[in-house]
Amino acid sequence: MSSLGIFISIISALVIGAMSPGPSFVVVSRIAISRSRFDGLAAALGMGVGGVTFAVLALAGLTALLSQFEWLYLVLKIAGGAYLIYIALAIWKGASEPLALSGDIAGKSTPARSFTAALLTQLSNPKAIVVYASIFAALLPKTVPVELLLALPVGVFLVEAGWYAIVALAFSAQHPRKVYIAAKAWIDRAAGAVMAGLGLRLILSGLSGK
């Protein structure tokens, strides 16, 4: 298969993975709907940078290190799960407060904070690097052409940032914002519960060695 064919195959697999619901979707959609469209797009950029970080680490062979030192992978999973639960508690705590006073990932429009919140959420799940490594291992040739090594991080960024930009644009539209304002307490509590469940699942998977 040509380098272009391999690149397209990998990007197609990553697109499917990016569109799967998870904490990243919860964070970006909530930032976009509760802050501003610009904040949502900043969060999408954060997701893109986080995806590139994992992709580069996977290409560099960090997954081999994690497989040799299982305790390190366990620590990363527990830390990531704890961060997601922290975010969940902040969302839940701010559920009944006015929009401008809400918790950690809602409230005043600050694109830099939105970018950081999204980046940390993306990096909080070390399973992502395993997903990247698995896709790369399955589809990359034994000797990876230089053009592929250069193109893959760019492709990963476009997939992650592009998909979450679509999410941000959709949820920052006028109608979703009106729905959110009208049912903020219920929506925030549901988002907090989902985020806490994902964080707990990540911790339990680490403790069980899965």
XYZ file of C-alpha atoms in Angstrom:
210
model
C 0.000 0.000 0.000
C 1.244 3.498 -0.819
C 2.022 6.078 1.858
C -1.118 7.971 0.859
C -3.253 4.850 1.186
C -1.808 4.096 4.623
C -2.361 7.695 5.716
C -5.995 7.634 4.591
C -6.588 4.311 6.375
C -5.158 5.624 9.648
C -7.046 8.911 9.465
C -10.299 7.071 8.726
C -9.826 4.928 11.842
C -9.025 8.012 13.919
C -12.125 9.845 12.687
C -14.329 7.013 13.951
C -12.527 7.075 17.295
C -12.774 10.857 17.651
C -16.538 10.766 17.062
C -17.099 8.231 19.850
C -18.781 9.925 22.861
C -16.546 10.464 25.885
C -15.280 13.076 28.346
C -13.814 15.194 25.550
C -17.242 15.520 23.934
C -18.835 16.455 27.267
C -16.234 19.144 27.971
C -16.208 20.760 24.526
C -19.994 20.790 24.143
C -20.475 22.260 27.607
C -17.815 24.933 27.132
C -19.380 25.935 23.804
C -22.921 26.059 25.137
C -22.174 27.770 28.448
C -19.441 30.210 27.437
C -19.138 31.238 23.804
C -18.461 29.927 20.324
C -14.912 31.280 20.499
C -14.327 29.384 23.753
C -15.660 26.231 22.123
C -13.239 26.609 19.226
C -10.390 27.223 21.681
C -11.364 23.974 23.407
C -11.327 22.212 20.034
C -7.750 23.416 19.523
C -6.892 22.021 22.956
C -8.259 18.638 21.909
C -6.183 18.807 18.735
C -2.980 19.560 20.635
C -3.732 16.757 23.100
C -4.294 14.307 20.249
C -1.011 15.283 18.586
C 0.804 14.836 21.910
C -0.463 11.270 22.244
C 0.218 10.496 18.581
C 3.815 11.713 18.798
C 4.366 9.751 22.019
C 2.936 6.635 20.385
C 5.220 7.054 17.380
C 8.156 7.590 19.739
C 7.474 4.282 21.451
C 6.196 5.410 24.847
C 3.687 2.563 24.799
C 6.598 0.103 24.999
C 7.756 1.883 28.146
C 4.269 1.740 29.657
C 4.024 -1.979 28.911
C 7.323 -2.596 30.730
C 6.389 -0.464 33.735
C 2.757 -1.346 34.423
C 2.736 0.672 37.647
C 3.355 3.852 35.624
C 0.356 3.152 33.404
C -1.713 2.465 36.538
C -0.657 5.781 38.076
C -1.543 7.651 34.874
C -4.975 6.013 34.725
C -5.772 6.794 38.357
C -4.548 10.383 38.011
C -6.571 10.841 34.818
C -9.694 9.352 36.384
C -9.265 11.553 39.462
C -9.053 14.643 37.243
C -12.279 13.709 35.450
C -14.026 13.216 38.801
C -12.709 16.609 39.946
C -14.225 18.212 36.853
C -17.483 16.312 37.481
C -17.703 17.647 41.048
C -17.067 21.205 39.813
C -19.863 20.860 37.253
C -22.266 19.380 39.811
C -21.446 22.053 42.384
C -22.174 24.841 39.903
C -25.364 23.269 38.549
C -27.736 25.423 40.617
C -25.702 28.629 40.323
C -26.308 31.369 37.724
C -24.420 30.845 34.472
C -21.791 33.493 35.204
C -20.979 31.873 38.550
C -20.792 28.245 37.464
C -17.969 25.835 38.182
C -14.629 25.009 36.668
C -15.517 24.638 32.999
C -18.407 27.078 32.752
C -18.829 30.760 33.473
C -16.850 33.742 32.202
C -15.517 33.532 28.659
C -11.753 32.944 28.793
C -10.450 31.147 25.675
C -7.092 30.357 27.306
C -8.849 28.601 30.186
C -11.127 26.773 27.746
C -8.097 25.599 25.759
C -6.376 24.392 28.941
C -9.459 22.599 30.284
C -9.879 20.733 26.989
C -6.174 19.886 26.719
C -6.054 18.502 30.264
C -9.210 16.495 29.667
C -7.718 14.977 26.522
C -4.466 14.148 28.302
C -6.282 12.731 31.347
C -7.023 9.485 29.486
C -3.789 7.533 28.903
C -5.811 4.858 27.096
C -5.777 7.215 24.117
C -2.071 6.645 23.551
C -2.728 2.898 23.472
C -5.438 3.445 20.856
C -3.057 5.483 18.710
C -0.303 2.916 19.135
C -2.668 0.062 18.215
C -3.819 1.800 15.041
C -0.261 2.705 14.084
C 0.982 -0.829 14.767
C -1.797 -2.343 12.688
C -1.498 -0.041 9.686
C 2.044 1.344 9.534
C 4.755 -0.570 7.652
C 7.824 -1.886 9.469
C 9.904 0.956 8.099
C 7.842 4.136 8.263
C 8.517 6.617 5.442
C 9.580 10.074 6.617
C 6.640 11.689 4.870
C 4.251 9.581 6.955
C 6.017 10.484 10.190
C 5.597 14.147 9.301
C 2.041 13.869 7.992
C 0.493 11.824 10.816
C 0.705 14.482 13.585
C -0.819 17.016 11.191
C -3.577 14.575 10.274
C -4.283 13.778 13.928
C -4.575 17.476 14.742
C -6.975 18.073 11.859
C -9.141 15.112 12.911
C -9.329 15.999 16.612
C -9.558 19.777 16.265
C -11.836 19.518 13.221
C -14.371 17.192 14.845
C -14.536 19.181 18.076
C -14.797 22.439 16.128
C -17.950 20.980 14.560
C -19.187 20.078 18.063
C -18.403 23.592 19.303
C -20.185 25.256 16.392
C -23.252 23.053 16.830
C -23.600 23.562 20.579
C -22.867 27.293 20.550
C -25.810 27.962 18.220
C -28.702 30.018 19.575
C -31.226 27.221 20.104
C -28.947 24.870 22.104
C -27.900 27.816 24.288
C -31.546 28.684 25.017
C -32.259 25.067 25.943
C -29.213 25.004 28.197
C -30.155 28.205 30.015
C -33.702 26.929 30.557
C -32.585 23.570 31.964
C -29.106 24.375 33.242
C -29.354 22.572 36.595
C -30.535 19.292 35.063
C -28.100 19.420 32.148
C -25.138 20.209 34.414
C -26.002 17.421 36.832
C -26.344 14.961 33.954
C -22.997 16.103 32.505
C -21.377 15.837 35.942
C -22.749 12.333 36.446
C -21.473 11.208 33.026
C -18.043 12.719 33.662
C -17.810 11.122 37.127
C -18.810 7.749 35.669
C -16.116 7.998 33.000
C -13.509 8.967 35.589
C -14.502 6.121 37.899
C -14.420 3.691 34.994
C -10.894 4.809 34.126
C -9.727 4.315 37.731
C -11.357 0.884 38.021
C -9.871 -0.244 34.703
C -6.461 0.746 35.998
C -6.905 -1.095 39.278
C -8.138 -4.198 37.486
C -5.207 -4.109 35.076
C -7.398 -3.848 31.968
